[in-house]
Short mmCIF file of C-alpha atoms in Angstrom, two decimals:
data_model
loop_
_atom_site.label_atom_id
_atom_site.label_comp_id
_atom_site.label_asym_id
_atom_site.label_seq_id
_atom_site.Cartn_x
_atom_site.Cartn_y
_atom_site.Cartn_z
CA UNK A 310 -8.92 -70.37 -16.83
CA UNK A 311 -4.95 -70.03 -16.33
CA UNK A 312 -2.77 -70.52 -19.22
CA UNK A 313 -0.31 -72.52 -19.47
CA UNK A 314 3.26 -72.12 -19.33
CA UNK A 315 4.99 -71.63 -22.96
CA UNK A 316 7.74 -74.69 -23.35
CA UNK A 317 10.85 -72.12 -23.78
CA UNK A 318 9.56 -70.71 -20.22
CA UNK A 319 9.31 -74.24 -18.95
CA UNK A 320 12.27 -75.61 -19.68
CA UNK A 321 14.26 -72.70 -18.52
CA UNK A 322 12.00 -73.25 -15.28
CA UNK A 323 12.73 -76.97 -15.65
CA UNK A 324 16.73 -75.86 -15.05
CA UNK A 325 16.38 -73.36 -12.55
CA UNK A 326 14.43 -76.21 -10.36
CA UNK A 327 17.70 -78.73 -10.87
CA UNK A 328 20.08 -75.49 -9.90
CA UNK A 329 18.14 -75.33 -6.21
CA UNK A 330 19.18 -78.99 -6.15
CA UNK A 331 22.58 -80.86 -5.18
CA UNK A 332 21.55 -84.40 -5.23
CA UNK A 333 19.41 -86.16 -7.79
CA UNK A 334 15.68 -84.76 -7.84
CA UNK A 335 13.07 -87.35 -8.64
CA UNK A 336 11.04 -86.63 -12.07
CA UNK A 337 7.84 -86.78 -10.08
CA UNK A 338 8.53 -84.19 -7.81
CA UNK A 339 10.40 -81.84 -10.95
CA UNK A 340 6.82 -82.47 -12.33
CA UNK A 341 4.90 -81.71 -9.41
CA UNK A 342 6.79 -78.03 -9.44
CA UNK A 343 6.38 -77.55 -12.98
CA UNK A 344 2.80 -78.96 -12.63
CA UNK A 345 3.04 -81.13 -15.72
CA UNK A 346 3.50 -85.10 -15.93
CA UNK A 347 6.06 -87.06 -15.56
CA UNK A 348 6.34 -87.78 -19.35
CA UNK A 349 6.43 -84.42 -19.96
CA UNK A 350 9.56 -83.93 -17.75
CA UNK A 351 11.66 -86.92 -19.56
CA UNK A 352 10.87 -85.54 -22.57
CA UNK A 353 12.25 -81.35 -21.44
CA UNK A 354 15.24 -83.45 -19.62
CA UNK A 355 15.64 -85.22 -23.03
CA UNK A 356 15.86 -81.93 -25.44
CA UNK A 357 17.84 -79.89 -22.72
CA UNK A 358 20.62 -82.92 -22.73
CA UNK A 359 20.50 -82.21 -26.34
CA UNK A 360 20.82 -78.69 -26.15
CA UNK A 361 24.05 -78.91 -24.09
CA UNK A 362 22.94 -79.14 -20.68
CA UNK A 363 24.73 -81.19 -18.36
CA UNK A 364 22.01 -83.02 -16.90
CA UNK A 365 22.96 -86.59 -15.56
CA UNK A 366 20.62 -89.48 -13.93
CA UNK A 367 17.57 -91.31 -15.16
CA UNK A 368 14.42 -92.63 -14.43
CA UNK A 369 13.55 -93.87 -11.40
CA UNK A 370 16.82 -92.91 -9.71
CA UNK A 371 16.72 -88.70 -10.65
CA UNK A 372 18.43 -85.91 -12.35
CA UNK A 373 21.01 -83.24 -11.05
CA UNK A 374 22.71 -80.65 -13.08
CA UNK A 375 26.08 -80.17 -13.27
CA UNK A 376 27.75 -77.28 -11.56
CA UNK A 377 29.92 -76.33 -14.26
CA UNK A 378 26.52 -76.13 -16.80
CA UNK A 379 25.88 -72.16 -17.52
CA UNK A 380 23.02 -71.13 -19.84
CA UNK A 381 24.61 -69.53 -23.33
CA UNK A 382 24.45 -65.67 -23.50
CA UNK A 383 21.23 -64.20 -24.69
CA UNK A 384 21.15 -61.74 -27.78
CA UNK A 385 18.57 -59.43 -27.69
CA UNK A 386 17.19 -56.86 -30.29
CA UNK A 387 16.86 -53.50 -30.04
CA UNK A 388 13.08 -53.15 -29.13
CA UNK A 389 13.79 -55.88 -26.80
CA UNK A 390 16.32 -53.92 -25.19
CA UNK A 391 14.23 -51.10 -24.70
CA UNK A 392 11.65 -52.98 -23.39
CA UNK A 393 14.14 -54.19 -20.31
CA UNK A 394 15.25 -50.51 -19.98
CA UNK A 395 11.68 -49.21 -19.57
CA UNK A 396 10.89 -52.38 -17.06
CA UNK A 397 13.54 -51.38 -14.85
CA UNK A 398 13.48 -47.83 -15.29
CA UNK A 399 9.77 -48.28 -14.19
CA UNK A 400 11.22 -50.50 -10.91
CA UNK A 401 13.74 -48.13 -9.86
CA UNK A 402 11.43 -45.40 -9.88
CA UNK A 403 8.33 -46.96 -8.03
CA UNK A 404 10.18 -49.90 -6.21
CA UNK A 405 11.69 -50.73 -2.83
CA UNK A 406 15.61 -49.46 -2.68
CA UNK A 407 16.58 -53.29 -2.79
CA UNK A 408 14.33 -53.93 -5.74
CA UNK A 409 16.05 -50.94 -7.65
CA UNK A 410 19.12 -51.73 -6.67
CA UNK A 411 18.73 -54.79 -8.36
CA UNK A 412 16.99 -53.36 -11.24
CA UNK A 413 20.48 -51.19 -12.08
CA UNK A 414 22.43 -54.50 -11.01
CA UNK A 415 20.50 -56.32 -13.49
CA UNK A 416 20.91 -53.73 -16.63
CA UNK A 417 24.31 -53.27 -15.67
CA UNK A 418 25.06 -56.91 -16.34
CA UNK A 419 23.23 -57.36 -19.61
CA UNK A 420 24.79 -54.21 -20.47
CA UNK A 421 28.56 -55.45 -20.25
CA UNK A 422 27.80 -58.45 -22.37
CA UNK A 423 26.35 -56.72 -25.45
CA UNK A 424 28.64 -56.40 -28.23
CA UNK A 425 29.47 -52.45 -29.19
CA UNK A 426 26.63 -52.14 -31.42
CA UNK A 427 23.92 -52.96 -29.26
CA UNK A 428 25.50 -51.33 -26.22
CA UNK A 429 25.49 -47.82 -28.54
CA UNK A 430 21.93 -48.27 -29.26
CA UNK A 431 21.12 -49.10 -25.65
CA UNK A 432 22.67 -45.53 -25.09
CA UNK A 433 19.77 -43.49 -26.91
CA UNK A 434 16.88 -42.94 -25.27
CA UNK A 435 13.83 -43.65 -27.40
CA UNK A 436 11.04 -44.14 -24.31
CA UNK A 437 11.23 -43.44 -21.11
CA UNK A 438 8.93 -43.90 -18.28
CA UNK A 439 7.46 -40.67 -16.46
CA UNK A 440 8.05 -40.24 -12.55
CA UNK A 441 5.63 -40.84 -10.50
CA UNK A 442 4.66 -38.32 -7.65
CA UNK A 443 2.61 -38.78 -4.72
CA UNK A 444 3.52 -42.40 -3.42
CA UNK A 445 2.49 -43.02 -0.13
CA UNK A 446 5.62 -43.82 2.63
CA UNK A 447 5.69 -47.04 3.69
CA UNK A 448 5.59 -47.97 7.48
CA UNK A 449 6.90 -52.02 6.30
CA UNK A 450 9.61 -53.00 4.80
CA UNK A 451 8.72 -54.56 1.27
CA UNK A 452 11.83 -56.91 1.15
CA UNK A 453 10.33 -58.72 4.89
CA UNK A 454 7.31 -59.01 2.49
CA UNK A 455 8.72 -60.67 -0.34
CA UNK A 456 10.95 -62.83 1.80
CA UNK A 457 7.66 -64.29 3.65
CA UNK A 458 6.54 -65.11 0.07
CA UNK A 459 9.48 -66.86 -0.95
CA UNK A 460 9.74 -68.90 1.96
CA UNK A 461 6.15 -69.45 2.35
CA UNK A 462 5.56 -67.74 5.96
CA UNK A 463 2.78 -66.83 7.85
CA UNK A 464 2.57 -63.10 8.65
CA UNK A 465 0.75 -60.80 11.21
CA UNK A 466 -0.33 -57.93 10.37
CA UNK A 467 -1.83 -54.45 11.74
CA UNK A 468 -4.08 -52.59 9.23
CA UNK A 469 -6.20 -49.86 8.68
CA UNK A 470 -8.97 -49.44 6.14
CA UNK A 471 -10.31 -47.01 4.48
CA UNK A 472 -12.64 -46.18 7.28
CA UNK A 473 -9.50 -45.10 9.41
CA UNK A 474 -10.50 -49.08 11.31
CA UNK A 475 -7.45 -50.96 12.65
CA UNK A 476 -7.42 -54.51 12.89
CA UNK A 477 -4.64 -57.48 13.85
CA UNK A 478 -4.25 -60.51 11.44
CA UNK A 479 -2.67 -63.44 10.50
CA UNK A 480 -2.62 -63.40 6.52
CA UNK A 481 -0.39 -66.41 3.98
CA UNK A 482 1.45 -63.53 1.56
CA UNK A 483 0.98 -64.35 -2.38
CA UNK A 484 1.80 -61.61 -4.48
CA UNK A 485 2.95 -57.91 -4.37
CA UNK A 486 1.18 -55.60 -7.20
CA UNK A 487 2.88 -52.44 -8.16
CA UNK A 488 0.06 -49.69 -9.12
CA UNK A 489 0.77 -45.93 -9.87
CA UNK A 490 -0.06 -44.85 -6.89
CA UNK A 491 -0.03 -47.82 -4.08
CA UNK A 492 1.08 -50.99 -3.91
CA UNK A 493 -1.25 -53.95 -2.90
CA UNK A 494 -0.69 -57.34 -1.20
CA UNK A 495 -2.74 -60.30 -2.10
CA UNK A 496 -2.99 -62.68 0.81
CA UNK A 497 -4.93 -65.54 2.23
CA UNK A 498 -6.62 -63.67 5.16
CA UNK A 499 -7.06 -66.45 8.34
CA UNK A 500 -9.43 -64.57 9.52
CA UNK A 501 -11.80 -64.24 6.74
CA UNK A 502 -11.14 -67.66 5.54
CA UNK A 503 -10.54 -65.54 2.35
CA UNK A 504 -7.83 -64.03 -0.34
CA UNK A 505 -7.97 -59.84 0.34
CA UNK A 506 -6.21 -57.57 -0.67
CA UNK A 507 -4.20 -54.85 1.56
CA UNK A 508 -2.63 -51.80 0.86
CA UNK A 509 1.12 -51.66 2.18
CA UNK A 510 1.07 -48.27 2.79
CA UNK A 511 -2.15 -48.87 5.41
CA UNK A 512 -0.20 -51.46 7.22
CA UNK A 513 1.29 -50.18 10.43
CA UNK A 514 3.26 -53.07 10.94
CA UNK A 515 4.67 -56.63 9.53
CA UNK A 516 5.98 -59.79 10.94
CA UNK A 517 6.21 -63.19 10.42
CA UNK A 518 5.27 -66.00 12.65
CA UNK A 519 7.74 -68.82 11.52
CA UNK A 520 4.50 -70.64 10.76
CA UNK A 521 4.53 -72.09 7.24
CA UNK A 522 1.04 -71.95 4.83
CA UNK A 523 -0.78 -75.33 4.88
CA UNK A 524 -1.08 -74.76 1.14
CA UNK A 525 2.10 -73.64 -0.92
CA UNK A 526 2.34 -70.48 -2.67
CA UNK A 527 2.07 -71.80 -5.87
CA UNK A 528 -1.33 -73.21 -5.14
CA UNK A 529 -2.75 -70.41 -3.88
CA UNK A 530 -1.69 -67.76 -6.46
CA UNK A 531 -3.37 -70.24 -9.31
CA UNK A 532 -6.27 -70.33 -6.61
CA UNK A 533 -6.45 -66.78 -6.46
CA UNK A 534 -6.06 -66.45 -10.37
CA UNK A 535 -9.05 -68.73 -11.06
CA UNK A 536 -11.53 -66.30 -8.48
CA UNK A 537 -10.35 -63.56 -10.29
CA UNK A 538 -10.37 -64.90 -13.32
CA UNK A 539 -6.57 -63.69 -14.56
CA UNK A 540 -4.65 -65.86 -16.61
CA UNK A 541 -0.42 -66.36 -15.47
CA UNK A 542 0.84 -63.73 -17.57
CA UNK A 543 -0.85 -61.42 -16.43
CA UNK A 544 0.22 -61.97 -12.90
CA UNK A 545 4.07 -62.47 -13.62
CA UNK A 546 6.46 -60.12 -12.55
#
């Protein structure tokens, strides 16, 4: 059974979904995203209005946020820091050169908002996250992967298994997981009329079609977290 979604999470997701947006966006389809009801969403437009944000429309007609709205800056603790410092210590290390690019980007920018206190503490190093040896080159790049998630693209595929066997597919991409040693892609296989799971560093090459899934991404990863019984969470990255 999949969790749900904490409220704090949802309403930030609630605000990133009217950011995407520059006209009004209709309750029902905010809801559909957030897969809650329709009350629900009144109710998170409600106590974000309250909170500050700049959200403007109404029932029936729909909601758009304003431009101009920016979330407040968030103060973090010190074990909280150095839980973001492992995280992306751990993605610049086992991650895609995009990815840990991003990961310094990201630390970087938190970093220059901290008040002198915090920023001193962020300077000693409590924990830190052992390197990894061994990871198999890739003959894919992972940021054509992640793209044909985000946009929801069918992909072909040539693969090898562990038997040395090559095949050609056509697989719907759903999830990256980073591992210690490889890193695996969960996909709805069209062949197999199945979700498998592929090692990157087996796949020989990667491209998408231009096709779209017939089912969305979202639907499939809570799909694929019901047959393998793993709750949100743990799937998050």
């Amino acid at each position: 059974m999949v969790l749900p979604v904490s409220r704090t999470q949802r309403l930030f997701d609630l605000l990133q979904l009217l950011r995407r947006h520059q006209y009004p966006v209709a309750a029902a389809y905010l809801a559909s995203e957030l897969d809650v009801s329709v009350r629900t969403v009144y109710r998170d437009i409600a106590t974000l209005q309250s909170q500050g944000a700049e959200i403007e429309g109404e029932a029936g007609i729909g909601y758009i946020l304003k431009p101009s709205f920016m979330l407040p800056p968030l103060m973090f603790s010190q074990d909280e820091l150095e839980v973001l410092l492992l995280g992306a210590e751990w993605v610049m290390q086992r991650a895609d050169e995009n990815m840990s690019e991003a990961a310094q980007n990201a630390i970087a920018k938190i970093s220059s908002v901290l008040p002198d206190k915090l920023k001193y503490q962020l300077s000693k190093e409590v924990t830190r996250v052992v390197p990894v040896c061994g990871l198999s080159e890739f003959q894919v790049d992972l940021t054509d992967i992640r793209q044909a998630i985000r946009h929801e693209s069918v992909a072909e595929i040539c693969y090898t298994d562990e038997k040395g066997k090559q095949t050609t597919r056509r697989i719907w991409p759903v999830l990256i997981g980073f591992f210690e040693r490889c890193y695996i892609l969960t996909a709805w296989c069209e062949s197999r009329n199945a979700f498998r799971h592929f090692r990157i560093d087996r796949m020989q090459f990667f491209k998408t079609t231009g096709e779209k899934y017939l089912r969305s991404q979202r639907e499939l990863l809570k799909s694929w977290q019901q047959q393998e019984g793993v709750t949100e969470r743990e799937t998050r990255y």
